Short mmCIF file of C-alpha atoms in Angstrom, two decimals:
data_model
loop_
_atom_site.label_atom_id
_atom_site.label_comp_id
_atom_site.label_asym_id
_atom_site.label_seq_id
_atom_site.Cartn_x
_atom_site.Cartn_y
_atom_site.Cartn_z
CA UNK P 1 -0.08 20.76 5.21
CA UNK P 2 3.31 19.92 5.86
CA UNK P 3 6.20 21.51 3.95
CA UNK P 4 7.32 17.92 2.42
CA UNK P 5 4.06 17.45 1.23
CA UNK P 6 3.61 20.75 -0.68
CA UNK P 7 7.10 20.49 -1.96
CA UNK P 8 6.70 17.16 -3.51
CA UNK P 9 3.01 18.31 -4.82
CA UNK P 10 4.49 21.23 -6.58
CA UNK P 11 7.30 19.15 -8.05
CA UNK P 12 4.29 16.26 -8.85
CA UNK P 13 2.49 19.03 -10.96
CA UNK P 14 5.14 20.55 -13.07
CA UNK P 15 6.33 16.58 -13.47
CA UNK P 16 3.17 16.16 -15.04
CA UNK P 17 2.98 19.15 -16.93
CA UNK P 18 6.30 18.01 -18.84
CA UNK P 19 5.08 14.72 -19.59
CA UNK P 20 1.72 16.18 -21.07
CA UNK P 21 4.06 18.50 -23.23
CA UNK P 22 6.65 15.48 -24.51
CA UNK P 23 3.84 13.37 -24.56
CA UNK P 24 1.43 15.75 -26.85
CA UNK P 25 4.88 16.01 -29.33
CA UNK P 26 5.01 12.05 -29.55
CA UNK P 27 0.80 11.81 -30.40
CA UNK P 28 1.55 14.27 -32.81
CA UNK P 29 4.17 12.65 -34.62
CA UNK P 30 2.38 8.99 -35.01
CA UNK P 31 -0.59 11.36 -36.39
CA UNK P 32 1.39 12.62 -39.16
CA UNK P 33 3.99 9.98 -39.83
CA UNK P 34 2.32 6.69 -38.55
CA UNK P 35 5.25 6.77 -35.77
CA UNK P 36 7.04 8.52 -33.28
CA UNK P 37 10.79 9.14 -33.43
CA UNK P 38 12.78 7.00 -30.93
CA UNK P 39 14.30 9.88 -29.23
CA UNK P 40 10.91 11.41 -28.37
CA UNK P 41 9.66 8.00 -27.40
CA UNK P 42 12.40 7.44 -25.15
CA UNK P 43 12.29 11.07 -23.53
CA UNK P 44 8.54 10.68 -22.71
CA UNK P 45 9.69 7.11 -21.03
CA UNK P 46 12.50 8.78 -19.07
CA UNK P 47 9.79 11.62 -17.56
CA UNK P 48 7.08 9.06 -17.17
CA UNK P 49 9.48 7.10 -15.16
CA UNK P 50 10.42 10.04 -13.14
CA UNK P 51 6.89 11.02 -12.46
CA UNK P 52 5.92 7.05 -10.84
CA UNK P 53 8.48 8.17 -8.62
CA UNK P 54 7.11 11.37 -7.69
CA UNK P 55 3.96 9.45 -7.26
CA UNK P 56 5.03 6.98 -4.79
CA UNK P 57 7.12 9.42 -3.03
CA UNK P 58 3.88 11.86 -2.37
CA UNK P 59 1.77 8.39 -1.44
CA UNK P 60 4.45 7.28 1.03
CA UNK P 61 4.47 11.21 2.61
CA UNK P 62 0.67 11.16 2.44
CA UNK P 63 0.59 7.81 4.24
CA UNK P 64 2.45 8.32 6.75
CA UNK P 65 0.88 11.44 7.45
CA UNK P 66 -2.47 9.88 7.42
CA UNK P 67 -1.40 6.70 8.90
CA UNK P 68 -3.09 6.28 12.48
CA UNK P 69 -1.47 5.78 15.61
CA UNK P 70 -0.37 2.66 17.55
CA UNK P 71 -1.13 2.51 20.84
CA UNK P 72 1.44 3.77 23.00
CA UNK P 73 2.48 2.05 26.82
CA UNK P 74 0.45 4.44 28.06
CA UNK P 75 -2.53 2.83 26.80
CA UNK P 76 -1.98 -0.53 28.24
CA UNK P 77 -3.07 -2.18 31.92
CA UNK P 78 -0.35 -2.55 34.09
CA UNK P 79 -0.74 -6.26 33.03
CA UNK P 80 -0.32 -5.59 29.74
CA UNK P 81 2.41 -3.79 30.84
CA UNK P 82 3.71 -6.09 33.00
CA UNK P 83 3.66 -8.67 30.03
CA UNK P 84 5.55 -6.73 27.61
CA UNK P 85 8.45 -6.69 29.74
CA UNK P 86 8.41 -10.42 30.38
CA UNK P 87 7.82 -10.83 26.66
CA UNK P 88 10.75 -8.65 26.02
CA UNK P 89 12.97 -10.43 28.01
CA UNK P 90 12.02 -13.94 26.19
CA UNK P 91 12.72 -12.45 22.64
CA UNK P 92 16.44 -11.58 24.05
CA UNK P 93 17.05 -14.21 26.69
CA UNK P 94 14.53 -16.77 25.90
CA UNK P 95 13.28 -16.50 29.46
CA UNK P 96 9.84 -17.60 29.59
CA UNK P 97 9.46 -18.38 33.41
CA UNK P 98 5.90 -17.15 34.30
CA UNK P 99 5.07 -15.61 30.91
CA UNK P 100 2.31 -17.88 30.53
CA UNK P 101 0.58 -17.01 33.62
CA UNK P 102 1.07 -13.54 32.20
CA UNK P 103 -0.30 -13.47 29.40
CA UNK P 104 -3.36 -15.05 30.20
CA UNK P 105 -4.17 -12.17 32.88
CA UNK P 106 -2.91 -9.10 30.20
CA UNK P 107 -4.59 -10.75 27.36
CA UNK P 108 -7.89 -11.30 28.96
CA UNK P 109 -7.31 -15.27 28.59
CA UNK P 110 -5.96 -15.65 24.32
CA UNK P 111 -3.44 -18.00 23.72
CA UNK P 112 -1.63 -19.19 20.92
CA UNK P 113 -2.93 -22.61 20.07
CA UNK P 114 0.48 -23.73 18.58
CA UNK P 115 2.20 -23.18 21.63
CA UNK P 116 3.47 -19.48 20.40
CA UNK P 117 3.29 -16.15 23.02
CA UNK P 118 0.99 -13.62 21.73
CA UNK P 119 1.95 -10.37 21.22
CA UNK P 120 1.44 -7.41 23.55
CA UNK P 121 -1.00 -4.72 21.89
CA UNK P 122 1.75 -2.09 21.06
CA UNK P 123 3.54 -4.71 19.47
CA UNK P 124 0.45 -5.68 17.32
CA UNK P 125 -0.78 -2.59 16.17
CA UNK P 126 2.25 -1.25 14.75
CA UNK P 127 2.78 -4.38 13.02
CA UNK P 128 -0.39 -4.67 11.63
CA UNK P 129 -0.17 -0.25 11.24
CA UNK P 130 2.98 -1.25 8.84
CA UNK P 131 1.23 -4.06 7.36
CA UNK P 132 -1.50 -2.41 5.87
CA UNK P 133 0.75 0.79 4.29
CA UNK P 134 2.64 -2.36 1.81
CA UNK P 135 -0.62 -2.92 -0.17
CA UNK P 136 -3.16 -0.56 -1.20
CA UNK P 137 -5.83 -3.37 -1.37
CA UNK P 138 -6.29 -3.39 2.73
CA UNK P 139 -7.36 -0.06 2.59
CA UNK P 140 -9.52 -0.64 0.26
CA UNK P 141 -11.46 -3.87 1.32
CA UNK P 142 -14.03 -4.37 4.94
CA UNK P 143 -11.86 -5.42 7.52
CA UNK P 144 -13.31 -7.16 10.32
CA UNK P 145 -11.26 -9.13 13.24
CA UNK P 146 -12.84 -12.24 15.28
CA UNK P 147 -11.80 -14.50 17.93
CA UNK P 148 -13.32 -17.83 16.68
CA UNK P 149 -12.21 -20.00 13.89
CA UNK P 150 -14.03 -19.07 11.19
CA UNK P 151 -16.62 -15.81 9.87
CA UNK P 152 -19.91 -16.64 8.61
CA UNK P 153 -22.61 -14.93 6.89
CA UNK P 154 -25.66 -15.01 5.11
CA UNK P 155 -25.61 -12.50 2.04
CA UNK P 156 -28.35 -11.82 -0.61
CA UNK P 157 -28.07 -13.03 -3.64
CA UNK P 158 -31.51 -11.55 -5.38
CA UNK P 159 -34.34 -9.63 -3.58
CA UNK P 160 -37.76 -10.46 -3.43
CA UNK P 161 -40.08 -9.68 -6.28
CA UNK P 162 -42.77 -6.68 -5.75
CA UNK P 163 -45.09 -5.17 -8.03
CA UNK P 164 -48.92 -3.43 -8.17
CA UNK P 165 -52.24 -4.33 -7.12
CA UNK P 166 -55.62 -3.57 -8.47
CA UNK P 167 -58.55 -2.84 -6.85
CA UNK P 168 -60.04 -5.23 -4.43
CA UNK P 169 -61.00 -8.37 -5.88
CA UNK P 170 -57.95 -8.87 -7.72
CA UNK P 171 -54.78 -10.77 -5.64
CA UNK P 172 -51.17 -10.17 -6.19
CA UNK P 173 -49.24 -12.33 -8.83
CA UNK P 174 -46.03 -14.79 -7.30
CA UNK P 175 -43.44 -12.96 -5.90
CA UNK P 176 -40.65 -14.62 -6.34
CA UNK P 177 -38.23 -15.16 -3.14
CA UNK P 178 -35.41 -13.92 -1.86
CA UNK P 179 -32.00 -16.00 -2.57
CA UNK P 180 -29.10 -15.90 0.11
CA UNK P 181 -25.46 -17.72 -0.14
CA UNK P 182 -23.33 -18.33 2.91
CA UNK P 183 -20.21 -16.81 2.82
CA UNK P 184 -17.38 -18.62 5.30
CA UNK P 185 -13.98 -17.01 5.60
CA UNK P 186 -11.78 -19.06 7.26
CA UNK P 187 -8.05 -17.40 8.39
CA UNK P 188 -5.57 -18.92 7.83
CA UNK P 189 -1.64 -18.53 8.93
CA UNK P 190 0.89 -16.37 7.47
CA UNK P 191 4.54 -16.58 9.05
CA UNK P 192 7.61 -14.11 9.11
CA UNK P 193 10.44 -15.44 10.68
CA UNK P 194 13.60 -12.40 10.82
CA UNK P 195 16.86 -13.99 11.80
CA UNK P 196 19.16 -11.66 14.73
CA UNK P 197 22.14 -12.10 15.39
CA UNK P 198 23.02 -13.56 19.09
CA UNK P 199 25.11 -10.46 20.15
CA UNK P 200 23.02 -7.43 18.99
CA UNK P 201 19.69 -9.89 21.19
CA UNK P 202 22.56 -8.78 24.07
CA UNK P 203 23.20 -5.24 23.32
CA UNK P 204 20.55 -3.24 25.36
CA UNK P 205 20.69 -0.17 22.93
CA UNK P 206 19.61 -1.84 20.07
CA UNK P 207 15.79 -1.59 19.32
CA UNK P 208 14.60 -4.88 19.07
CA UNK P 209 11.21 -3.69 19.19
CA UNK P 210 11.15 -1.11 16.71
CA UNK P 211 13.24 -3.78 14.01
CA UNK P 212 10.61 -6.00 14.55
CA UNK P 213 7.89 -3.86 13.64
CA UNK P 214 9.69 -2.84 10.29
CA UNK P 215 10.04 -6.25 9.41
CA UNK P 216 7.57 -8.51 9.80
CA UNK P 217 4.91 -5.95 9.01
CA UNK P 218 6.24 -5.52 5.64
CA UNK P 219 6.87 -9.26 5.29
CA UNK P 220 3.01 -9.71 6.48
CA UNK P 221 1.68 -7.11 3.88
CA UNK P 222 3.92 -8.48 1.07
CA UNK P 223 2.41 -12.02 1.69
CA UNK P 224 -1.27 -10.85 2.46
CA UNK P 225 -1.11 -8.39 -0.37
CA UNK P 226 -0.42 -10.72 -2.92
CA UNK P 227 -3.13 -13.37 -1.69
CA UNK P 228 -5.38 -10.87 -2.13
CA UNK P 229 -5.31 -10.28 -5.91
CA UNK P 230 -4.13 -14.09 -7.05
CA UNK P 231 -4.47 -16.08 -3.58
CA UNK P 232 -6.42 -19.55 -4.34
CA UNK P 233 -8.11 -19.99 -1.45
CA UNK P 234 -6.84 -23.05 0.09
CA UNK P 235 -4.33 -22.18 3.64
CA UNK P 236 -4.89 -18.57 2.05
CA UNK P 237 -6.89 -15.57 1.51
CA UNK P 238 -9.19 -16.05 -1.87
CA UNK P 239 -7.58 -13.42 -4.01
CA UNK P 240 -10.32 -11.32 -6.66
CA UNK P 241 -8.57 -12.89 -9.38
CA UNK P 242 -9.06 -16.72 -8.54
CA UNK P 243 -12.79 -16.23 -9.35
CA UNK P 244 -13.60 -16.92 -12.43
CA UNK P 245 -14.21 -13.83 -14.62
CA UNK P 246 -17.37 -13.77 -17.68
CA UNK P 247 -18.23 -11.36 -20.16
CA UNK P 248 -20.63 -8.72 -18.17
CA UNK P 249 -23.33 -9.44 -20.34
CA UNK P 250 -22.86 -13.20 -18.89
CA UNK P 251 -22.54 -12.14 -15.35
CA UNK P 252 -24.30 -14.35 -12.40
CA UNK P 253 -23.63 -14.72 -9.13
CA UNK P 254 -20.23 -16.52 -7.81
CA UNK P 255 -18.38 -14.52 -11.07
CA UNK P 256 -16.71 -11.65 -11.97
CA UNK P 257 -17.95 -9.91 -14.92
CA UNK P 258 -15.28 -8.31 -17.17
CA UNK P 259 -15.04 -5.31 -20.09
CA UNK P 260 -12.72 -5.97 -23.22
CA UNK P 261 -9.84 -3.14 -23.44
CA UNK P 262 -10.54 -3.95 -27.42
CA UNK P 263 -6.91 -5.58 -28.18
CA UNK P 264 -5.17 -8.43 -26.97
CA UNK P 265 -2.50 -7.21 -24.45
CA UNK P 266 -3.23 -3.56 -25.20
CA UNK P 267 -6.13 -1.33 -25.19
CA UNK P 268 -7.76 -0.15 -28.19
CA UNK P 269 -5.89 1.57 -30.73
CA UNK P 270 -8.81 4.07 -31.29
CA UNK P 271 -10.82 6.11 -28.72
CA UNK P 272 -9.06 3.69 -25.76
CA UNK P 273 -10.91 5.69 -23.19
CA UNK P 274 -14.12 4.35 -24.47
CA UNK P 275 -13.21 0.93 -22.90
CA UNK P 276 -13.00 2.71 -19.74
CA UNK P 277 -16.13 3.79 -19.83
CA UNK P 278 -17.94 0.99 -20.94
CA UNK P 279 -16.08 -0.17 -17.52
CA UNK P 280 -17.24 2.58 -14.73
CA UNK P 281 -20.60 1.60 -16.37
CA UNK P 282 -20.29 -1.98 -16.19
CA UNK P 283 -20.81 -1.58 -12.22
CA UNK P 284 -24.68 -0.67 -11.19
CA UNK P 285 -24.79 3.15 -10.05
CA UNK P 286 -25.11 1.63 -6.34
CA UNK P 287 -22.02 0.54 -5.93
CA UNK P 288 -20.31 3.53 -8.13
CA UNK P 289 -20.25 5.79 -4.95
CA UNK P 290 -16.66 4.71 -3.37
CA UNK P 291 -16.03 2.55 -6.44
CA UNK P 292 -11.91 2.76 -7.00
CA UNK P 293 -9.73 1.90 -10.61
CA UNK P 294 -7.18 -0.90 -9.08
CA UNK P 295 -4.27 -1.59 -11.20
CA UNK P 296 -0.45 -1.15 -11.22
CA UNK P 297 2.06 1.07 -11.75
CA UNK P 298 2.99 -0.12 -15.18
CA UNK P 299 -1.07 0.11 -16.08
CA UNK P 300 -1.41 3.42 -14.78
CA UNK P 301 1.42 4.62 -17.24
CA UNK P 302 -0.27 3.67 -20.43
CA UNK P 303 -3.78 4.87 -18.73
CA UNK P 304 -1.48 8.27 -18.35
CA UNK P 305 -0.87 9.18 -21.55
CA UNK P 306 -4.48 8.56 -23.06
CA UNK P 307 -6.26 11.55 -24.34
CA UNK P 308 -10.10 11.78 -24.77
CA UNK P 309 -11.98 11.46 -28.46
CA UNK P 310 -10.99 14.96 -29.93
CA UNK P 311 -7.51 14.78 -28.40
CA UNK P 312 -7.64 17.88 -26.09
CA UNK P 313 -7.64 16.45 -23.02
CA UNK P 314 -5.77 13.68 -20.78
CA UNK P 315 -8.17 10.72 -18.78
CA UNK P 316 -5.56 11.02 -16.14
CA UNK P 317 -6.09 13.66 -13.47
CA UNK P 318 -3.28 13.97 -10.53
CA UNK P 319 -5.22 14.39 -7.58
CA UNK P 320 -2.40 13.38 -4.81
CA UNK P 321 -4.20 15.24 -1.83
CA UNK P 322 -7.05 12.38 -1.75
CA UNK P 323 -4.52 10.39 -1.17
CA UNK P 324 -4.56 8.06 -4.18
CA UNK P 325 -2.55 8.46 -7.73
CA UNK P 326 -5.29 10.51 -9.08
CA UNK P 327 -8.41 9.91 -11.02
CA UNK P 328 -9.30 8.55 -14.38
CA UNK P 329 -12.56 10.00 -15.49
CA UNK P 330 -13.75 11.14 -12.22
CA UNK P 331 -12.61 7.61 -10.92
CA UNK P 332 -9.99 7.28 -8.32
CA UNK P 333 -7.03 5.31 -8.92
CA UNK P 334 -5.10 3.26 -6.48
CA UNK P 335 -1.93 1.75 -7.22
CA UNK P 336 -1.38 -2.08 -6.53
CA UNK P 337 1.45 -3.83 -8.15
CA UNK P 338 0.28 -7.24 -6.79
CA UNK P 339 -2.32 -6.41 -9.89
CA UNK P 340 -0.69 -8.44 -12.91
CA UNK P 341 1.11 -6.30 -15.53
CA UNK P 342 -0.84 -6.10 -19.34
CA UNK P 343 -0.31 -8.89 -21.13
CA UNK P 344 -2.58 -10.89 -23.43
CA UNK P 345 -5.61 -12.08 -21.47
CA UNK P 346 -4.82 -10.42 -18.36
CA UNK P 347 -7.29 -8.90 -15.76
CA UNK P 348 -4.64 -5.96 -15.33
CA UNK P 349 -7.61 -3.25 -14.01
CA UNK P 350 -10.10 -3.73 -11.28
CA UNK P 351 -13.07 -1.71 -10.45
CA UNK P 352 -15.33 -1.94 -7.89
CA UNK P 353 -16.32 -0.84 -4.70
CA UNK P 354 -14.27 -3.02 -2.50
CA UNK P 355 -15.29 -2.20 0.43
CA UNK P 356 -18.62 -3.43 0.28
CA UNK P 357 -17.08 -6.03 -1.99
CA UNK P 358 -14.84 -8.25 -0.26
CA UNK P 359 -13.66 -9.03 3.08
CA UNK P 360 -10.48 -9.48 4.81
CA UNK P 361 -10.89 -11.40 8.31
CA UNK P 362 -8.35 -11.16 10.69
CA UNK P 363 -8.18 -13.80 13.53
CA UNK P 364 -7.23 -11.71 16.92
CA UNK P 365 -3.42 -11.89 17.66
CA UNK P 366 -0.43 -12.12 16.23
CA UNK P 367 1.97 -15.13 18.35
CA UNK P 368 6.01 -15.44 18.35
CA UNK P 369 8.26 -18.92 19.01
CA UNK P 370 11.96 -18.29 19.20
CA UNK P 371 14.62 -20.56 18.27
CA UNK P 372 18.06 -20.05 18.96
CA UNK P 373 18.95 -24.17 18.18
CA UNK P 374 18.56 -24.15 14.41
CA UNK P 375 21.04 -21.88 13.23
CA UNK P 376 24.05 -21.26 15.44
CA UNK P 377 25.20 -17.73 16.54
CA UNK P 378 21.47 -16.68 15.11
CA UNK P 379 18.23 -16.63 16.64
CA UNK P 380 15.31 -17.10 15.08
CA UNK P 381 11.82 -14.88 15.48
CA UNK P 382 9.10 -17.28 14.03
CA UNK P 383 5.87 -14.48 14.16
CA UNK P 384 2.76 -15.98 12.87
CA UNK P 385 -0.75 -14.48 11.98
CA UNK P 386 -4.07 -15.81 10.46
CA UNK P 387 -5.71 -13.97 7.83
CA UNK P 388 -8.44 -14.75 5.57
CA UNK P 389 -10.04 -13.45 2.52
CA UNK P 390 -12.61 -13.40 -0.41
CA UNK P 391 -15.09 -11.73 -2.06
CA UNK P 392 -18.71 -11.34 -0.46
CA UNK P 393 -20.52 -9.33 -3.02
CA UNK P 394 -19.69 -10.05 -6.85
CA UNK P 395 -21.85 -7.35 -8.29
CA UNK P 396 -19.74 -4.97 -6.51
CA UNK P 397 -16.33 -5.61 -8.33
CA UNK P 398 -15.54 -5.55 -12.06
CA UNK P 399 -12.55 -6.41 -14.41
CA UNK P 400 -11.05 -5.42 -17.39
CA UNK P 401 -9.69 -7.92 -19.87
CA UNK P 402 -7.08 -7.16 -21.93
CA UNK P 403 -8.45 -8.79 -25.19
CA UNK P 404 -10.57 -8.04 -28.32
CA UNK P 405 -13.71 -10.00 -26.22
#
């Protein structure tokens, strides 16, 4: 394990260890005097705040130590090759003469249908690479990457009936037959468009490459990662929030079912980790193995300091080596802030297993267009990508509401 890693571990652990202590001393005080003093409320809000930062520190280490590797030039035909360095030369000059011709021998024939050069595959990967460290949901979710227009498929919605037999005269009863619904994903395009200055496009030390990479990734996974969770569906990724969302006891195919935290805006003032359960169990025991707790930062804090019925032990286990925040009752927790904070009515937690849950379809390619006419002494990197989104499998994901039903 790498030194950073351990360091920031060890600091993780006695973090928590403080906040369990200043936190134990504020439970104590609303037990015997209804309230806790404002200086010990504050002091357990300064070290929780200091602990989220220890948190996404050690995720960020643990990412990027996990994080796999783009293709280097090494990987790459000498037409791929070939291509880069003509594409190169456009993004600084604006040179395109023969690119075209180029890119349709590197690139096995793709082309950018709005008139855009495609990227060359080192290029690509570490964008996308960067893309998907920005939001946790990615990760998460079935990723699958197609060349046509749209992806299409046929899932089941209920099995077909089965039973027992007698002996022979008697016949088997109706069996009642299996129900499918198409699911069609259709990406659609996402744009980052990083302005450069005209002189540093001339300076041959400056790494246009590697600026590009940091950019528009992040700009990507920002935009992606918030389509994902609240995305509508129309020019976008369907996020798992636009759905609409029924009691679990009301739950049917094409919804979300949902758990009450007990209060509006809040979770229950008594036994809170109740709701919590009544939440892992909401989800059938199929889909429990590789089920995650989704929520964000600002959720996971109140989840933090909740202790269990006879008040010995904390729901909240650090467990930053899996590389998530840690687990709630055996659950692992990733943090999302694209997840809406708690408020009154809000689906601020998700479970589920999202992998077999929902689907993120990525068309192949990502294409650039530069313009150096619109803004003088500037030019312009207009990257686009198509995405798409939505869930195929609504037994598989599950909400909590933050309400009294």
């Amino acid at each position: 394990m790498p030194k950073e890693i351990a360091e920031l571990i060890e600091e993780q652990g006695r973090a928590f260890e403080e906040f369990k202590s200043a936190n134990d001393v504020r439970l104590k005080a609303i037990e015997e005097k209804g309230y806790a003093p404002a200086d010990i409320v504050e002091k357990v809000d300064k070290i929780d705040g200091e602990l989220n930062t220890k948190f996404k520190a050690l995720q960020d280490e643990l990412a990027a130590a996990n994080r796999p590797a783009a293709p280097g030039p090494g990987d790459m035909s000498e037409e791929q090759k070939e291509y880069k360095t003509g594409l190169n030369n456009y993004l600084r000059s604006g040179e395109s003469g023969g690119l075209r011709e180029l890119e349709q021998k590197a690139l096995s024939g793709m082309s950018d249908p709005d008139g855009g050069f495609l990227l060359d595959p080192v290029m690509d990967a570490e964008i996308d690479r960067i893309a998907g460290t920005v939001s946790s949901f990615r990760g998460l979710a079935h990723v699958v990457t197609i060349g046509g227009r749209a992806y299409k498929k046929l899932v089941k919605t209920r099995g077909v009936s089965g039973g027992h037999i007698g002996i022979e005269e008697e016949s088997p009863g109706e069996t009642q037959t299996q129900q499918f619904a198409e699911i069609e994903i259709v990406p659609e395009g996402i744009y980052a468009e990083p302005h450069v200055p005209n002189d540093l496009l001339e300076d041959v030390g400056y790494d246009l490459d590697g600026d590009i990479h940091e950019e528009v990734g992040i700009t990507f996974g920002e935009v992606e990662g918030a389509d994902f969770i609240m995305g509508t569906g129309v020019k976008m990724p369907r996020g798992i929030l636009s759905y609409d969302a029924v009691a679990n006891a009301d739950y049917e195919w094409g919804k979300l079912g949902y758990v009450p935290s007990g209060a509006a805006g809040a979770f229950a003032s008594s036994d809170p980790g109740d709701k919590i359960i009544d939440l892992q169990h909401s989800l059938k025991q199929q889909y429990r193995n590789g089920a995650v707790m989704m929520m964000a930062d600002s959720a996971l804090s109140r989840v933090r300091q909740m202790k269990d019925g006879t008040g010995n032990y904390y729901l909240f286990n650090p467990e930053p080596t899996q590389g998530f925040a840690g687990s709630v009752l055996g659950s692992p927790v990733s943090i999302d802030d694209f997840m809406p904070q708690i408020a009154a009515n809000s689906f601020s937690i998700a479970y589920g297993n999202f992998r077999r849950g929902y689907k993120i379809v990525d068309r192949r390619g990502i294409a650039v267009i530069r313009d150096n006419v619109t803004k003088k002494g500037w030019t312009k990197l207009f990257f686009t990508k198509r995405v798409g989104g939505g869930i195929n499998n609504f037994e598989a994901i599950k909400l909590m509401k933050f309400a009294t039903s």
